[in-house]
Coordinates of C-alpha atoms and ligand atoms in Angstrom, one line a residue:
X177 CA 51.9 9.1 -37.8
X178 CA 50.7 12.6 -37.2
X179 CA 47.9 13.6 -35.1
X180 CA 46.4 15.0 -38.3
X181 CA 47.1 11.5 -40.1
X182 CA 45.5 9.9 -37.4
X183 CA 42.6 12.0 -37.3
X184 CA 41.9 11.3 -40.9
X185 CA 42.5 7.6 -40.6
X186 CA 40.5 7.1 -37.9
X187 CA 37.0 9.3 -39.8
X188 CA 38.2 7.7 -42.9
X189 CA 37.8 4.1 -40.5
X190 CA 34.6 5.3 -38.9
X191 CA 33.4 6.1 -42.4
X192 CA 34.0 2.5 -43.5
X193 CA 32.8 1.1 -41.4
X194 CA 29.2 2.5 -41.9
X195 CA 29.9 1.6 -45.1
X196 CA 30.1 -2.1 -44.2
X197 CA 34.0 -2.4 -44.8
X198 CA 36.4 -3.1 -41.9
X199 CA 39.2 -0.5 -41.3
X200 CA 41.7 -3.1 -41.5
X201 CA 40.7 -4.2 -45.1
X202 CA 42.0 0.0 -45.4
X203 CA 45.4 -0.6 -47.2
X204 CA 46.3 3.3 -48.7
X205 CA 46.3 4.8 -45.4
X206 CA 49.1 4.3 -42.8
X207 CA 47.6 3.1 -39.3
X208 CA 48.7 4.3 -35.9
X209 CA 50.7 2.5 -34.1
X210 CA 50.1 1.5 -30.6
X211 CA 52.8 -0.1 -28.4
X212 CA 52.0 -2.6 -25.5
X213 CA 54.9 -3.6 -23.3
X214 CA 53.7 -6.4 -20.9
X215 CA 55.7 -6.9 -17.3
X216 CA 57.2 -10.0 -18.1
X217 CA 57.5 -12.2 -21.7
X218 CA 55.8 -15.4 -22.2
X219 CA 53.9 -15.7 -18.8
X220 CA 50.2 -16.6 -20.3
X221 CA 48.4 -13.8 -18.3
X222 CA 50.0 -11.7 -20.5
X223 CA 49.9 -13.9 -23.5
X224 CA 46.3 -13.6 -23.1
X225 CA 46.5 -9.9 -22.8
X226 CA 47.9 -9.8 -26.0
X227 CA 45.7 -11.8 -27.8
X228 CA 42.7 -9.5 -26.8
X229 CA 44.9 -6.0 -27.5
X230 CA 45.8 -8.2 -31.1
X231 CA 41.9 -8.8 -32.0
X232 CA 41.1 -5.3 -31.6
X233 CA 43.7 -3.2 -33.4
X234 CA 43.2 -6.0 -36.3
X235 CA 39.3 -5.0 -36.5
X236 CA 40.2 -1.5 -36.0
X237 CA 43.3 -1.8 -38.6
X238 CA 46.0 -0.4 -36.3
X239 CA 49.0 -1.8 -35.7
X240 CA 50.1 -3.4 -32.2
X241 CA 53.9 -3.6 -31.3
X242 CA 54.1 -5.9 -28.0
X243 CA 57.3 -6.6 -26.3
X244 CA 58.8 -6.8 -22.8
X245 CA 61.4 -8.0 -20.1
X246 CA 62.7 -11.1 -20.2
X247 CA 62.2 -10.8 -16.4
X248 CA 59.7 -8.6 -13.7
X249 CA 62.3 -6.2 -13.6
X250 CA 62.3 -2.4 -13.7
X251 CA 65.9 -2.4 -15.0
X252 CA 65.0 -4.2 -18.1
X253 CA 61.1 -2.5 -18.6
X254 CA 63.4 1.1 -18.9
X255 CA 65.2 0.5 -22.1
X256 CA 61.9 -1.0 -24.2
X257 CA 59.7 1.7 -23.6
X258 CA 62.9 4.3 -24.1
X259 CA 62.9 2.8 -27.4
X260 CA 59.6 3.2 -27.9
X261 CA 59.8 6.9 -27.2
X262 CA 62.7 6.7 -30.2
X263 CA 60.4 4.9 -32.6
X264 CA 57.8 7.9 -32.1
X265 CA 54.5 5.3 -31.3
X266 CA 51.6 6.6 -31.0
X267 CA 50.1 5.4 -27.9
X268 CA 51.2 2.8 -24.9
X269 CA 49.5 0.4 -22.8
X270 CA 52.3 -0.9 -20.3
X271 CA 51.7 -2.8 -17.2
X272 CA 54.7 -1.4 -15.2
X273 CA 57.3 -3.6 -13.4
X274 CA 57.4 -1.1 -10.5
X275 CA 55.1 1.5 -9.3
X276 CA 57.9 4.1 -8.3
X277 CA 60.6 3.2 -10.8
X278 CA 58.4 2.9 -13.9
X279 CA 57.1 6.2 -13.1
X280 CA 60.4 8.5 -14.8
X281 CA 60.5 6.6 -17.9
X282 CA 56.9 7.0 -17.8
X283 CA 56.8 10.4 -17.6
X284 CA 59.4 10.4 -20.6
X285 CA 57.1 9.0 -23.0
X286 CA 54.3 11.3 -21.7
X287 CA 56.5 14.6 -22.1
X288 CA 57.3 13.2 -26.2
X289 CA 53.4 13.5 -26.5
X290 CA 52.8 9.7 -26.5
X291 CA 49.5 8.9 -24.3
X292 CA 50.0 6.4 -21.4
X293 CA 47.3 4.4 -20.4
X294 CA 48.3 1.4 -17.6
X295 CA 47.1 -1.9 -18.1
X296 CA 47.2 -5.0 -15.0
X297 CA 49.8 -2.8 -12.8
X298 CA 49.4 0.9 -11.9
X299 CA 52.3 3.5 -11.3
X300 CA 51.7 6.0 -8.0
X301 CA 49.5 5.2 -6.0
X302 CA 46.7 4.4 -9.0
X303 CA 44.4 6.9 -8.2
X304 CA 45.2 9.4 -11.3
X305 CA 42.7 12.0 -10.6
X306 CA 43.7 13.1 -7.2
X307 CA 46.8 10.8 -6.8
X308 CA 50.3 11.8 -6.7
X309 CA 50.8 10.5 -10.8
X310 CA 47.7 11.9 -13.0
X311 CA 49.8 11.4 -16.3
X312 CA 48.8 8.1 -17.4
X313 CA 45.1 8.3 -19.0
X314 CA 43.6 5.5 -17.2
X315 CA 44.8 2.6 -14.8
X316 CA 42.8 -0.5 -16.5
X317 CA 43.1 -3.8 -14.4
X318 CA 41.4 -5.8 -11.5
X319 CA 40.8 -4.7 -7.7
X320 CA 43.2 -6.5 -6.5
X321 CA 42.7 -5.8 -2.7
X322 CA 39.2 -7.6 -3.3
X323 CA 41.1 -9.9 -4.9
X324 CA 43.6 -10.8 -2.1
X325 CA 40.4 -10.6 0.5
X326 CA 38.2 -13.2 -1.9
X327 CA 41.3 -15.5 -2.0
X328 CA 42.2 -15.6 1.9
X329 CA 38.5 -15.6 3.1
X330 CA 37.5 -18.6 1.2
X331 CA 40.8 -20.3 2.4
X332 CA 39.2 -19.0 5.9
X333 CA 36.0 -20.6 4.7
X334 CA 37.3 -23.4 3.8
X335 CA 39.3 -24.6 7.1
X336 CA 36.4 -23.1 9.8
X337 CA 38.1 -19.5 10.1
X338 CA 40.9 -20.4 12.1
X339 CA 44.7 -21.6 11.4
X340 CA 48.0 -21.0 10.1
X341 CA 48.2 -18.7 6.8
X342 CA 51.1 -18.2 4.6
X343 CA 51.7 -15.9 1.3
X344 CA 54.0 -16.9 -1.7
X345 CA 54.5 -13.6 -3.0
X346 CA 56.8 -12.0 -6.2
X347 CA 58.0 -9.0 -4.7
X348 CA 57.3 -5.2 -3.0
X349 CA 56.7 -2.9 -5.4
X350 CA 54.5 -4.0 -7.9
X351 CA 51.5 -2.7 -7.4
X352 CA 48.8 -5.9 -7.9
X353 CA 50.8 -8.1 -5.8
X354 CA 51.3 -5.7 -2.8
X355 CA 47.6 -5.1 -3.3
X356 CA 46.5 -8.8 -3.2
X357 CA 49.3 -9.5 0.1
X358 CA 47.2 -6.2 1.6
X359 CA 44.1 -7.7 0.9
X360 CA 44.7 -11.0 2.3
X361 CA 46.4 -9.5 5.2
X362 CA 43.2 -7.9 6.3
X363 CA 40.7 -10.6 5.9
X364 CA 43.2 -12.5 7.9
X365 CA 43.1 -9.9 10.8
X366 CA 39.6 -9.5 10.3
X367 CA 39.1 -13.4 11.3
X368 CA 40.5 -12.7 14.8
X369 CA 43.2 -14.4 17.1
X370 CA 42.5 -18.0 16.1
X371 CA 43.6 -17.4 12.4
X372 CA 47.6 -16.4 12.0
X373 CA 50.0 -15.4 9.0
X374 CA 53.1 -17.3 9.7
X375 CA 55.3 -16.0 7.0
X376 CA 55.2 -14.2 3.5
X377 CA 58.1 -15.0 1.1
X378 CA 59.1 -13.2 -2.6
X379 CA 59.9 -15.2 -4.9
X380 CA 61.2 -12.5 -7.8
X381 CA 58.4 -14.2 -10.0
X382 CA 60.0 -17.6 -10.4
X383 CA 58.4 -20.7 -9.9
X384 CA 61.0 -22.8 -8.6
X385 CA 62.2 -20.4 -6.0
X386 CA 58.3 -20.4 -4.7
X387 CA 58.2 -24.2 -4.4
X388 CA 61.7 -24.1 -3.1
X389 CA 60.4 -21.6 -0.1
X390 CA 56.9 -23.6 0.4
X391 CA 59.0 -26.7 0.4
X392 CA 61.1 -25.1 3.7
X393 CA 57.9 -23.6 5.3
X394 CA 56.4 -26.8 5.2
X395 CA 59.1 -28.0 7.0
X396 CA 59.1 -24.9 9.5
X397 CA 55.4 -25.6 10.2
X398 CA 54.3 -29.3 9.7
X399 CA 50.9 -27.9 10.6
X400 CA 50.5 -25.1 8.8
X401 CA 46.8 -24.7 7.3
X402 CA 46.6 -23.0 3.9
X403 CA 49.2 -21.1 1.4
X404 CA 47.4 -17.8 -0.9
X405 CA 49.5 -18.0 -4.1
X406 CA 49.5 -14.0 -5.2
X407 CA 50.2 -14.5 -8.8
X408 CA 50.7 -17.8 -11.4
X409 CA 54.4 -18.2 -10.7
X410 CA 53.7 -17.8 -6.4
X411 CA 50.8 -20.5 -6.6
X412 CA 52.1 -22.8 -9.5
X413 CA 55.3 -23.0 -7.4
X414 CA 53.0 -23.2 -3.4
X415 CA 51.3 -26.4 -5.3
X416 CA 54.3 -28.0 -6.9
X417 CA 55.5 -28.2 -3.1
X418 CA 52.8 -29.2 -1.3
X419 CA 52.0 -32.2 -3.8
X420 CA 55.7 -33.2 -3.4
X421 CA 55.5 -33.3 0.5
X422 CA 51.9 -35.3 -0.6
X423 CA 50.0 -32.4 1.7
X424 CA 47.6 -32.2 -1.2
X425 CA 44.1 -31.4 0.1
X426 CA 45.5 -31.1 3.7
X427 CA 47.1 -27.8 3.3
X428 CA 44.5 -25.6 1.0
X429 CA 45.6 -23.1 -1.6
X430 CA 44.1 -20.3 -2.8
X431 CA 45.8 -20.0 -6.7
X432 CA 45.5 -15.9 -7.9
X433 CA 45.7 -16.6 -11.6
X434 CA 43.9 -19.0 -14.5
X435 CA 46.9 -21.1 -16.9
X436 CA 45.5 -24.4 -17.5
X437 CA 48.2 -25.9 -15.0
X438 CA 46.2 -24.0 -12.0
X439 CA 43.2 -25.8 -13.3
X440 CA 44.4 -29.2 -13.6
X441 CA 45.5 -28.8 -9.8
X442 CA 42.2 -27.6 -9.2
X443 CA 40.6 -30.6 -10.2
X444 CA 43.3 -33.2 -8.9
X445 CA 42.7 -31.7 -5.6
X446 CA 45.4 -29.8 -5.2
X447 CA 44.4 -26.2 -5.3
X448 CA 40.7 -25.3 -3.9
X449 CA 40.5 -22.2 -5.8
X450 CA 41.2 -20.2 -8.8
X451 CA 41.0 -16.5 -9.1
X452 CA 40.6 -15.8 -12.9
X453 CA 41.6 -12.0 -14.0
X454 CA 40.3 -10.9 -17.6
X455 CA 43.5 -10.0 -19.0
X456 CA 42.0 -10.1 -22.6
X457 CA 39.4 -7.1 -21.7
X458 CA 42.6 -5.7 -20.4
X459 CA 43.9 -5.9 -23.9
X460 CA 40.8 -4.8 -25.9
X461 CA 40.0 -2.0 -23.6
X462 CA 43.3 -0.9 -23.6
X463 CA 43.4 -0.7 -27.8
X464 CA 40.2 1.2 -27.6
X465 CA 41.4 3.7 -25.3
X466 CA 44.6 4.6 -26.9
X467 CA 42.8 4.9 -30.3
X468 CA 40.3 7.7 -28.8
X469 CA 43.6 9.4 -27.3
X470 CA 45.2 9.1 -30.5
X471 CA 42.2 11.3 -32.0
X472 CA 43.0 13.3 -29.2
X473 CA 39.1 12.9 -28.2
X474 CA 39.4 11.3 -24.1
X475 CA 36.0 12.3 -23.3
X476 CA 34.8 9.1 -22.9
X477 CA 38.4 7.6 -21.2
X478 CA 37.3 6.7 -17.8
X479 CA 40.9 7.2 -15.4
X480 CA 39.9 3.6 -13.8
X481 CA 38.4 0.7 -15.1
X482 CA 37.9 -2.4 -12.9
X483 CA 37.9 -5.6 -14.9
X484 CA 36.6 -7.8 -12.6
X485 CA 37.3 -11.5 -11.8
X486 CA 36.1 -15.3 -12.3
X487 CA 36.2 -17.1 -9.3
X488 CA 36.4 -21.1 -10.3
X489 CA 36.0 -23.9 -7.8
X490 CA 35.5 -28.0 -8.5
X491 CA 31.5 -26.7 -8.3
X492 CA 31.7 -24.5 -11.6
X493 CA 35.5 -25.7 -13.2
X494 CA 33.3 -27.1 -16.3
X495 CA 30.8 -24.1 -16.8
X496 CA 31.1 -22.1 -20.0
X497 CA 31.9 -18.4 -17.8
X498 CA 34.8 -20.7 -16.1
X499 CA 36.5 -22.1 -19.5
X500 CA 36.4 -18.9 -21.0
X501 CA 38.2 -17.1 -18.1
X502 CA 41.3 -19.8 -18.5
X503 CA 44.5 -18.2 -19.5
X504 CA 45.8 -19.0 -22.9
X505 CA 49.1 -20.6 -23.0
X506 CA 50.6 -19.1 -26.6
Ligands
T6T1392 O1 49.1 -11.9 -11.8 C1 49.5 -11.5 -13.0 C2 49.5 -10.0 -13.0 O2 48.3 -9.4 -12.7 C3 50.6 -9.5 -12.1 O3 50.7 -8.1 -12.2 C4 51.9 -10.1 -12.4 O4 51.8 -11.5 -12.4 C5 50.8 -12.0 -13.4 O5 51.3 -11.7 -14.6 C6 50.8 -13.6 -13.3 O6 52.0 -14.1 -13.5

């Protein structure tokens, strides 16, 4: 579609909606299309993206194109958002595998006139006003530094501020993970000599690999005190080993990420925390924002928008806020 085509469609939408009518009910007018390539398939942090990227463009009556990698990977990210370039979008929303090699194919779609905006991961350094990638339009996604430092200081809470530490982790490069590492990192430091990181170990975003390393640390370090899990693979994998070496509630973990299974080892005792991102506001902000770039109006696209967290425990597990911020599995 045509700047000019979108232009119209979207006064033509504003118009009708005054009017009382949806845009979507709009059938005579082509929509714009807006692409949103997740970091992996079928993990239900992105799932639940999706679903909150879907409602808008259906209430806005554009049309949403989501695909991506069958795994974390760079490599396979490239080729999806090349062909995206080729199709002529309109607008992406990606949450990049890498931040350094997501940034040339990046760039790509950017130079073909199709507006970037990053949603979950950033490329860079994030900071796209002074930073050294000011392309994309806006990095949308949580603080994840804070959310490394919540997730390691309650586990510090929890066992008196003292003891051995240990990070399942996916790998370097992506920008929310290396954040949440850094972030736990330092409010492990900050707790002085008595509290230690013993090891941190990647696990390429797999599960089984994760419980498969916990499983060997455990052995390494009979006493060790409590694991932060940085994403839903890491900490669904940290828990599947400690409750097979029946440490449950012995060694604490701190679970970065909502699917249901984090919660049901939350309340069988398991897992002592859960670190709920908003992916869906991810999703709906993202739609809104590449609609206004589409119009080729961005006055009102901040360059960072922090979505913020839910932080569930036993205490709140059954609140409304804390069922809401549970991932959706399909
Ligand atoms: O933790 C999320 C996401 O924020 C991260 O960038 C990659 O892993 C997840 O998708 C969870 O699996």
């Amino acid at each position: 579609m045509s700047r000019t085509g979108v232009v119209r469609w979207l006064s033509i939408a504003a118009a009708t909606a005054l009017l009382g009518v949806m845009p979507g009910q709009l059938h005579a007018q082509s929509s714009p299309t807006i692409a949103l390539v997740v970091g992996v398939k079928g993990d239900p942090f992105y799932v639940t993206m999706q679903k909150g990227a879907q409602a808008e463009a259906d209430a806005m009556g554009a049309e949403l194109i989501v695909d991506g990698p069958a795994q974390f990977d760079p490599v396979q990210q490239t080729p999806i958002v090349d062909a995206l370039i080729a199709r002529k979008i309109d607008a992406l929303l990606i949450a990049a595998t890498d931040k350094q090699a997501m940034i040339e194919p990046l760039q790509r779609a950017n130079d073909a006139g199709i507006p970037v905006i990053s949603v979950d991961t950033f490329i860079g350094d994030g900071d796209y006003v002074n930073g050294p990638v000011t392309f994309p339009l806006s990095y949308i996604g949580s603080d994840n530094t804070q959310g490394g430092m919540i997730g390691c200081q309650a586990l510090l809470d929890a066992v008196g501020g003292s003891g051995k530490f240990y990070i399942q982790n996916v790998k370097p490069g992506i920008s929310t993970t290396d954040q949440r590492e850094q972030g736990c990192r330092q409010a492990i430091q900050a707790a002085g000599a008595g509290a230690s990181l013993v090891g941190v170990d990647y696990n390429g975003d797999s599960a089984a690999t994760a419980a498969q390393q916990t499983s060997a640390l455990l052995q390494r370090t009979p006493d060790l005190t409590a694991i932060f899990g940085a994403n839903l693979f890491s900490a669904e994998g940290a828990a599947q080993a400690v409750k097979n070496a029946n440490l449950s509630g012995s060694v604490k973990i701190a679970n970065f990420d909502a699917p249901e299974q984090a919660i049901a080892d939350l309340k069988a005792g398991t897992v002592d925390l859960v670190i709920a991102q908003k992916p869906a506001d991810m999703g709906t902000t993202g739609v809104d924002y590449a609609l206004q770039a589409i119009s080729g109006d961005t006055s009102q696209i901040q360059k960072r928008v922090p979505t913020g967290y839910v932080v569930i425990t036993r205490d709140n597990v059954n609140s409304q806020e804390a069922q809401d911020a549970i991932y959706k599995g399909q």
